[in-house]
Short mmCIF file of C-alpha atoms and ligand atoms in Angstrom, two decimals:
data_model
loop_
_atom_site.label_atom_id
_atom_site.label_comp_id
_atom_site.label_asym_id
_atom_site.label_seq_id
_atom_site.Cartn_x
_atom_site.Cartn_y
_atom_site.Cartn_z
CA UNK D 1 2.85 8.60 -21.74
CA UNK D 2 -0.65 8.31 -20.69
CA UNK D 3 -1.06 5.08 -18.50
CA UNK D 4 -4.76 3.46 -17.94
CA UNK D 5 -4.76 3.79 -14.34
CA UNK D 6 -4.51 6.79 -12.06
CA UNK D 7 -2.89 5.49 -9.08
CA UNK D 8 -5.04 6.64 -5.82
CA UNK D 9 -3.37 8.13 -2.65
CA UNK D 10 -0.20 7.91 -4.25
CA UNK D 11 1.73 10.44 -2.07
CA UNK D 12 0.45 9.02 0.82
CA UNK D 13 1.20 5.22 -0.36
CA UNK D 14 4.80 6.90 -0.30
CA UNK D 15 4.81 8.60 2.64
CA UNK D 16 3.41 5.33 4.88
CA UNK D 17 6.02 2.92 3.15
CA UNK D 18 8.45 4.97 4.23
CA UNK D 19 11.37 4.36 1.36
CA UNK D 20 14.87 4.03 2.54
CA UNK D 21 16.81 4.28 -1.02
CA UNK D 22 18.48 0.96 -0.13
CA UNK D 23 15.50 -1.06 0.40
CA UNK D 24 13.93 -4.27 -1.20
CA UNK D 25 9.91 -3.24 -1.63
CA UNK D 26 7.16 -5.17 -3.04
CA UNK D 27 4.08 -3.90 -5.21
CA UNK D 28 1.69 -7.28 -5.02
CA UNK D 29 -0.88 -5.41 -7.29
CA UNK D 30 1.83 -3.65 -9.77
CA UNK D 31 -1.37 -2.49 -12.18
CA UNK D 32 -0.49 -0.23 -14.62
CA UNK D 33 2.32 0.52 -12.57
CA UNK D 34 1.81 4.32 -10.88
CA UNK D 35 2.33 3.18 -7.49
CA UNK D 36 5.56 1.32 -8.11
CA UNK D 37 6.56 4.06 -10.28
CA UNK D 38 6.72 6.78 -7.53
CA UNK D 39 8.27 3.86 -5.38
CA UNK D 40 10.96 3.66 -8.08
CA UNK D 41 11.90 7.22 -7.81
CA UNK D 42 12.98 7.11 -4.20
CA UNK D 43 14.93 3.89 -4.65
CA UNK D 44 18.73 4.79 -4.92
CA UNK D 45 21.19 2.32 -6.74
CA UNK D 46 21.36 -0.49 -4.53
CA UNK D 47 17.36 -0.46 -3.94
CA UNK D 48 15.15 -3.10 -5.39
CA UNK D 49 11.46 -3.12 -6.32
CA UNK D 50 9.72 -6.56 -6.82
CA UNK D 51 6.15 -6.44 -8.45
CA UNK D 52 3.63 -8.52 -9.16
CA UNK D 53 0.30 -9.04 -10.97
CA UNK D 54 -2.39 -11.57 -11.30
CA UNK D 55 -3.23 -10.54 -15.06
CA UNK D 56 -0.86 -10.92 -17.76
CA UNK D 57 -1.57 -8.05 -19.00
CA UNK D 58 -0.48 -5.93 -16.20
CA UNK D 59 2.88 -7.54 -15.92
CA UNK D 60 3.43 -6.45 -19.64
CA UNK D 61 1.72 -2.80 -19.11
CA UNK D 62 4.28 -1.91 -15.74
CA UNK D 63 7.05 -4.02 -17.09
CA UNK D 64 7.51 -1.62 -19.69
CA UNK D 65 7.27 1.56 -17.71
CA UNK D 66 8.99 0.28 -15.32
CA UNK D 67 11.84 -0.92 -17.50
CA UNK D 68 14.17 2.27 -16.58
CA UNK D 69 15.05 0.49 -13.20
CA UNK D 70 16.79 -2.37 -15.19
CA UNK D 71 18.45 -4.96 -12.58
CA UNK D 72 16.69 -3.75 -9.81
CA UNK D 73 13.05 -4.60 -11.45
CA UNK D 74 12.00 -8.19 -10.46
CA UNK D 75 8.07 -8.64 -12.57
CA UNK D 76 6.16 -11.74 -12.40
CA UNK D 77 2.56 -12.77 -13.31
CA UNK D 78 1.32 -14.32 -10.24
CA UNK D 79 -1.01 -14.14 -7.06
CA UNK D 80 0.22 -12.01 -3.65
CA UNK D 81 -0.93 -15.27 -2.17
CA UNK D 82 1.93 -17.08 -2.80
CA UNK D 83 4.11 -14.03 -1.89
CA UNK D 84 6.27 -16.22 0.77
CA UNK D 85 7.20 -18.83 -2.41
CA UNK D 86 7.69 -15.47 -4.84
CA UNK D 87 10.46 -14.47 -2.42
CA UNK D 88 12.42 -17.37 -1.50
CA UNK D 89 12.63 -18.85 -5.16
CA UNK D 90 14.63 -14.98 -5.73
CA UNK D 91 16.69 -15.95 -2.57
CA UNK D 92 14.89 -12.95 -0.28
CA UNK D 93 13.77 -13.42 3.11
CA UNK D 94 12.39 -10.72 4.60
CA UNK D 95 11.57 -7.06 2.71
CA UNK D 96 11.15 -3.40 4.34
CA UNK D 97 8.17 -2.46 2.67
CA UNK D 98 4.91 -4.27 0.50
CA UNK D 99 1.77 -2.65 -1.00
CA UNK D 100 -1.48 -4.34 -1.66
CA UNK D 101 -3.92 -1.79 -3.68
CA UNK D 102 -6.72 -4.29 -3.79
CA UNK D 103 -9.94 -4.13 -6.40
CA UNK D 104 -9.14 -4.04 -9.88
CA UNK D 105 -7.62 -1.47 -12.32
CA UNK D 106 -8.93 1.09 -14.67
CA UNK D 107 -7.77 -1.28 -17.18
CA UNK D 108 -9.14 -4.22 -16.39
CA UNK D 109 -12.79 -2.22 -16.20
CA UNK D 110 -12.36 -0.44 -19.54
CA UNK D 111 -9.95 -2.15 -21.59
CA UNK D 112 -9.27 -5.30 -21.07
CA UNK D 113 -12.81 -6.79 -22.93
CA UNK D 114 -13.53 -9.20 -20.16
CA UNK D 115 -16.59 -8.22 -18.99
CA UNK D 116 -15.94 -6.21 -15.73
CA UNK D 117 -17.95 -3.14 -16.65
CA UNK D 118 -21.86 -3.44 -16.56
CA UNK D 119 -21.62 -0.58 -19.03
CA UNK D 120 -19.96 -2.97 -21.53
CA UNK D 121 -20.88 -5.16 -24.27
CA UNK D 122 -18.58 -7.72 -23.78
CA UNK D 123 -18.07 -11.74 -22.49
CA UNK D 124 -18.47 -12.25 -19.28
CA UNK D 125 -15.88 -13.58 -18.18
CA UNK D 126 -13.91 -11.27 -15.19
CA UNK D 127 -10.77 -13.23 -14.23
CA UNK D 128 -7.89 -11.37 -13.63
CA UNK D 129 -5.61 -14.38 -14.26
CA UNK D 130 -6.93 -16.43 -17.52
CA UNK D 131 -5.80 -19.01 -16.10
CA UNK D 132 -8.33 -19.49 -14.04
CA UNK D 133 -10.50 -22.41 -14.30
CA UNK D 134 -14.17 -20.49 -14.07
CA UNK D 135 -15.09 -17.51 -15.83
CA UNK D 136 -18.66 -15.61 -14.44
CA UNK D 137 -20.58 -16.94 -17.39
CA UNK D 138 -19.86 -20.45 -16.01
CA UNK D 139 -20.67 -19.22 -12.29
CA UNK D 140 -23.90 -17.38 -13.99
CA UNK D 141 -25.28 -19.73 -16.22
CA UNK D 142 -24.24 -23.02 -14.31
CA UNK D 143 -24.69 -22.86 -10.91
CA UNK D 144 -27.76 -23.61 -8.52
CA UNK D 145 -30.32 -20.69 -7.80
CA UNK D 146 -29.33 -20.99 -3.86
CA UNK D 147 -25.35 -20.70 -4.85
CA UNK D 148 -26.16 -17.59 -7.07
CA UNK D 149 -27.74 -16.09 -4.13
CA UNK D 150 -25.40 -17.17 -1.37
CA UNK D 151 -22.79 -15.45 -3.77
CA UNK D 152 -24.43 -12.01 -3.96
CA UNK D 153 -25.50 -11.85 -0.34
CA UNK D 154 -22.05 -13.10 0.61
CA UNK D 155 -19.82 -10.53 -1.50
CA UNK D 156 -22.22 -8.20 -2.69
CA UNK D 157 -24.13 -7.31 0.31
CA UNK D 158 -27.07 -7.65 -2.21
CA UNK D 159 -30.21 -7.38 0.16
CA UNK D 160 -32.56 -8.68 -3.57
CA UNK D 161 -30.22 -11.60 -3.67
CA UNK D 162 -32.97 -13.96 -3.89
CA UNK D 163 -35.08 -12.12 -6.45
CA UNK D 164 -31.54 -11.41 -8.57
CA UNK D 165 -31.00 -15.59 -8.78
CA UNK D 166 -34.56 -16.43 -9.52
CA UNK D 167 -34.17 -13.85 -12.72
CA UNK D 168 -30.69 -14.90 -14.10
CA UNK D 169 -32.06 -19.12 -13.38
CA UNK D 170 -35.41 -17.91 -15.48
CA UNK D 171 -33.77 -16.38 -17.60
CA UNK D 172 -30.63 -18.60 -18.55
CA UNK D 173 -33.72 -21.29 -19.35
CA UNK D 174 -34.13 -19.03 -22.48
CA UNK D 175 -30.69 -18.66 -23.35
CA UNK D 176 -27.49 -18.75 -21.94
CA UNK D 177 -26.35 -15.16 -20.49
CA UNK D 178 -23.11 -14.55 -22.32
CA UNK D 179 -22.30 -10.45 -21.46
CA UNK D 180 -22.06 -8.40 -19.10
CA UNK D 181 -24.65 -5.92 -20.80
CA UNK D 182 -27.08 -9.04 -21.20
CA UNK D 183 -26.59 -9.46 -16.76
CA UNK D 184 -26.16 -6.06 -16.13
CA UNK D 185 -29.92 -5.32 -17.78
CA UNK D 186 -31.23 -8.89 -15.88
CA UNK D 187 -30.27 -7.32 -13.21
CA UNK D 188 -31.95 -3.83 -13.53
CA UNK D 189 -34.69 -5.61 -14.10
CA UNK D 190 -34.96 -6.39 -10.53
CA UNK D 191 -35.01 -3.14 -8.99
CA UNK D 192 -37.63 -1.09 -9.43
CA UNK D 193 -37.27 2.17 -11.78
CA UNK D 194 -35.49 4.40 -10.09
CA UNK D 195 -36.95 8.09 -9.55
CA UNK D 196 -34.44 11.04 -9.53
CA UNK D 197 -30.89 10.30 -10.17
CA UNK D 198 -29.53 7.05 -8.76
CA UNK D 199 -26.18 6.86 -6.99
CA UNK D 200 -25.25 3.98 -8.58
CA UNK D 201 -26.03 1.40 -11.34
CA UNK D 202 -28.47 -1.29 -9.72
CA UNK D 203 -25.53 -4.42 -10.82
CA UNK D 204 -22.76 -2.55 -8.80
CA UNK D 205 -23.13 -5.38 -6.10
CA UNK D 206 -23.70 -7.65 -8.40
CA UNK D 207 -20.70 -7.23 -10.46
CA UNK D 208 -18.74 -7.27 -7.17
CA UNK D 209 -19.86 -10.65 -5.36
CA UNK D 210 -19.34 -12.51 -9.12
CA UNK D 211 -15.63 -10.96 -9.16
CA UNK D 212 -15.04 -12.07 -5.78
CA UNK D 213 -15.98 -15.28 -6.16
CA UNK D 214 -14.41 -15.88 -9.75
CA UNK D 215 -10.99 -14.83 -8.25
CA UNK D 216 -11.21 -15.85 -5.05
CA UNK D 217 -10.39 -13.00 -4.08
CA UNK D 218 -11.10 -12.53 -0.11
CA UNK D 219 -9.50 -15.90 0.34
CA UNK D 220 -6.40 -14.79 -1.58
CA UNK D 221 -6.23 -11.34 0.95
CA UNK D 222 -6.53 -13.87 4.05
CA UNK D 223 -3.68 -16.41 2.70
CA UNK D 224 -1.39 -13.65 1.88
CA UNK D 225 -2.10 -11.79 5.61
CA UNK D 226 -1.01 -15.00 7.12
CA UNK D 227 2.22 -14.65 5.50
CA UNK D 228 3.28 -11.79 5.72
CA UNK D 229 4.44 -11.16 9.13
CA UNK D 230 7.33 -13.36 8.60
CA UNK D 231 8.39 -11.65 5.23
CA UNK D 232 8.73 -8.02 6.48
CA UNK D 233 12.10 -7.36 8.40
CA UNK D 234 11.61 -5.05 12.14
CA UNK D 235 10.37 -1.66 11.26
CA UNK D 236 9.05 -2.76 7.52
CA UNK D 237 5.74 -1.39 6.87
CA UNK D 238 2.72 -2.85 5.02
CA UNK D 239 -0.02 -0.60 3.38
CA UNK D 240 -2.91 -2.01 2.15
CA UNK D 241 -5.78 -0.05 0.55
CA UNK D 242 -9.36 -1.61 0.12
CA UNK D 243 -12.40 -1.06 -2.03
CA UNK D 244 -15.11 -1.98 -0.10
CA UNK D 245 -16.12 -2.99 3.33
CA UNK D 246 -15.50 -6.76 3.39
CA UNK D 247 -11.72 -6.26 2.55
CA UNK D 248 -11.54 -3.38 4.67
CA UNK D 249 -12.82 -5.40 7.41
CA UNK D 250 -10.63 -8.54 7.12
CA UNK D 251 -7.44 -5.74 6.75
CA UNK D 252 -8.88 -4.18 9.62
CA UNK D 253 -9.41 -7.15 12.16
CA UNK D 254 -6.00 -9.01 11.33
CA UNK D 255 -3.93 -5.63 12.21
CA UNK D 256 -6.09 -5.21 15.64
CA UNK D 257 -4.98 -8.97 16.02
CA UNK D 258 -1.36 -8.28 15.02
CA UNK D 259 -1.46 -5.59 17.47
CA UNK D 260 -3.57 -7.26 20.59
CA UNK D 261 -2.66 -10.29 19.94
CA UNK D 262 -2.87 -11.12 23.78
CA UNK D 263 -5.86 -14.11 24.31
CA UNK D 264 -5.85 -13.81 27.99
CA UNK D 265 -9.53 -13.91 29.67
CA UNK D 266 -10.17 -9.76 30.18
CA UNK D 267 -10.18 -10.19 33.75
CA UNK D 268 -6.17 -11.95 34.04
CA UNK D 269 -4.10 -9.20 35.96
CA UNK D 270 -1.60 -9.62 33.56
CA UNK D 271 -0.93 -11.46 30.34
CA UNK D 272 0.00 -15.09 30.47
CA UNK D 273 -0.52 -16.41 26.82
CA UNK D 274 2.72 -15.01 26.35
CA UNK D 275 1.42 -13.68 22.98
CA UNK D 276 3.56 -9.97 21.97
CA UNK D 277 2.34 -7.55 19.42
CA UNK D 278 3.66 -8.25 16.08
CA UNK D 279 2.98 -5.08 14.49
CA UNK D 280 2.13 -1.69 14.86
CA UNK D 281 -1.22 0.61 13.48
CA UNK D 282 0.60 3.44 11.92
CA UNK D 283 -2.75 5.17 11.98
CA UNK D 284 -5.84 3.70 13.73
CA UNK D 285 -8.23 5.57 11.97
CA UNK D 286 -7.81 4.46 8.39
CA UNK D 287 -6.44 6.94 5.63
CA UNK D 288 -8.79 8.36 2.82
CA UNK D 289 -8.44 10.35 -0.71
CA UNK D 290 -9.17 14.17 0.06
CA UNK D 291 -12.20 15.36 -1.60
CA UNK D 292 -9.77 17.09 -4.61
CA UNK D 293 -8.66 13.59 -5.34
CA UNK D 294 -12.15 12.11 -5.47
CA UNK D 295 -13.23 15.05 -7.66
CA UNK D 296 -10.36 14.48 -9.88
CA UNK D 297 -10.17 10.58 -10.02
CA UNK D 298 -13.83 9.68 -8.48
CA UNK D 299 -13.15 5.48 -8.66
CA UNK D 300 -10.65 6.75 -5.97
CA UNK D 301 -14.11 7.47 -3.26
CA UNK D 302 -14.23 4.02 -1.60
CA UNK D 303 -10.33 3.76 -0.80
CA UNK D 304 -9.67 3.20 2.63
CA UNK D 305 -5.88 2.56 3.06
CA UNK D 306 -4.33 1.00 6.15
CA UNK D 307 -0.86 1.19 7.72
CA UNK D 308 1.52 -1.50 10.20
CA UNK D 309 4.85 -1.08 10.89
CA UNK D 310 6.38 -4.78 11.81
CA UNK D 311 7.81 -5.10 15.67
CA UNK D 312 11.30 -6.53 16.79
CA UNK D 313 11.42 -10.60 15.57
C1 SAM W 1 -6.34 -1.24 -8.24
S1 SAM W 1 -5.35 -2.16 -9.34
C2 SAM W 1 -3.71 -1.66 -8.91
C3 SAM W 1 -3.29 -0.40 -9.57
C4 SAM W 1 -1.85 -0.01 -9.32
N1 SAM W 1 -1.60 0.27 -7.94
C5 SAM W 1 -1.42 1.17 -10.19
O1 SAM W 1 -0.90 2.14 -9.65
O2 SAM W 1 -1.61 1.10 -11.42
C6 SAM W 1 -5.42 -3.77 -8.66
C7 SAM W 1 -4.58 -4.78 -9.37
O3 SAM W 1 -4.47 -5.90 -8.48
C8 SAM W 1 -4.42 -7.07 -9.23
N2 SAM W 1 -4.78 -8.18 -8.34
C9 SAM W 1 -5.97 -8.43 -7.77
N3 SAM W 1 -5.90 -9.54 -7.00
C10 SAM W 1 -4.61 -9.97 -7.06
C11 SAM W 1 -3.90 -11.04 -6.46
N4 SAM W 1 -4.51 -11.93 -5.65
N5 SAM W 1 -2.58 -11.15 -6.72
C12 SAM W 1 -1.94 -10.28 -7.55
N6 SAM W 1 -2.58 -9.25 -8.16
C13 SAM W 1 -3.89 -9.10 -7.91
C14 SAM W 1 -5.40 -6.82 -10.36
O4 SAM W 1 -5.14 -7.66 -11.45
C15 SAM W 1 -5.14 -5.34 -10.66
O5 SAM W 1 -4.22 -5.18 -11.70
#
């Protein structure tokens, strides 16, 4: 069967978790499930695979293909930051292995009708979870011009912030910006026309910093890296695999802090904080798709995955 998502740097995902057949492992961002599937297949009988996903729709998508597993499946809507309260209501403390394949899914951009594409005629609305109390119309249409552009500068890296929330307040004043077409062409707009062929579509940052902030979403990463130390057992591993650089960069700086976690003045002889290493950089230069697997599956160009093994407890 042909599933919506093509998993990216699946062997290597593999490879850095590490499998022992007997394991408990847990995909936070089960998708369409092609991650957790190849997990699956080196589980043996007494192996367990937990998953989760924020969006409904996922959970129904990977519980299906994932049904083969029976009793050793455990599928839940819900967000990797409340991992620690996942576990213990299923009676597990600690896991050997958990995968976090941040961003969202080929699904969510193209099929799922809620606005996540700038290509797309549809609401804008870009929660993952529809639970969620605020969709990106709200944001859009609702908040102040100095919010808007906090927003894009903040988690879009947008250096015409400014001129991008002066358009969408003039032009809400009109009417109410209801699509992501109708934002995605505001925001074109902005930039000037574009000689030659452009890299990428002028909302790309856009798009981003409004996703971010409708799910929370680098808040959610942080919460869930605080918890996680105490959920993996000695020698588990987490992988994590980022879209862009201010997830990369909050993976990046809590594993150097995991490993160095040592707060002694540089010039101490010798450590007296007492503080030991917690985990271990299986790599320290992060992992990337080869150039075959970008040419093949180009969403997979930005991945940067990372690796830590957990210490002794
Ligand atoms: C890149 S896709 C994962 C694709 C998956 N690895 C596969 O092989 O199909 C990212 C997924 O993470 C989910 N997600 C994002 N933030 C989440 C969170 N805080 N908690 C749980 N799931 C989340 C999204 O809903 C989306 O389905």
């Amino acid at each position: 069967m042909d599933y919506p998502h093509e998993p990216v740097l699946l062997h290597e995902v593999t490879r850095a978790l590490s499998i022992v057949p007997e394991g408990i492992y847990v995909d936070c961002t089960v998708g369409s499930g092609g991650h957790s599937e190849a997990i699956a297949r080196e589980l043996g009988a007494d192996g367990k695979l937990l998953c989760l996903d924020r969006d409904p729709d996922a959970v129904d998508i990977a519980g299906k293909r994932l049904a083969f597993l029976g009793q050793r499946l455990i599928i839940a809507q819900g967000s990797f930051a409340d991992l620690r309260d996942f576990l213990l209501e299923r009676g597990i403390e600690r896991v050997h292995g958990v995968l976090l394949d941040l961003g969202m899914s080929s699904y969510q951009l193209e099929k799922s009708g809620r606005g996540f594409s700038f290509s797309r005629k549809e609401p804008l609305d870009m929660r993952m979870d529809p639970d969620l109390p605020q969709t990106a119309s709200d944001l859009v249409n609702n908040a102040s011009r100095q919010e808007l552009a906090a927003i894009l500068r903040k988690f879009g890296e947008e250096k015409r912030a400014g001129l991008i929330a002066k358009k969408i307040v003039q032009a809400r004043e009109e009417s109410l910006i209801r699509t992501s077409l109708e934002l995605a062409e505001l925001v074109r707009s902005v930039f000037p026309v574009s000689r030659g062929k452009r890299m990428r579509h002028p909302a790309t940052k856009t798009f981003q910093a409004l996703r971010i902030a409708v799910n929370n979403e680098l808040e959610q990463l942080v919460s869930f890296l605080e918890q996680l130390p105490a959920l993996l057992r000695q020698g588990g591993r987490i992988v994590i695999i980022s879209y862009h650089s201010l997830e990369d960069r909050i993976v990046k700086r809590q594993m150097e802090k995991w490993e160095h976690p040592c707060t002694c003045p540089p010039d101490f002889p010798r450590c007296v904080c007492g503080n030991k290493p917690v985990f271990e950089r299986i790599t320290k230069r992060p992992i990337r798709p080869d150039t075959m697997e970008i040419a093949r599956n180009p969403r997979a160009r930005s991945a940067v995955m990372r690796v830590a093994e957990r210490l002794s407890q």
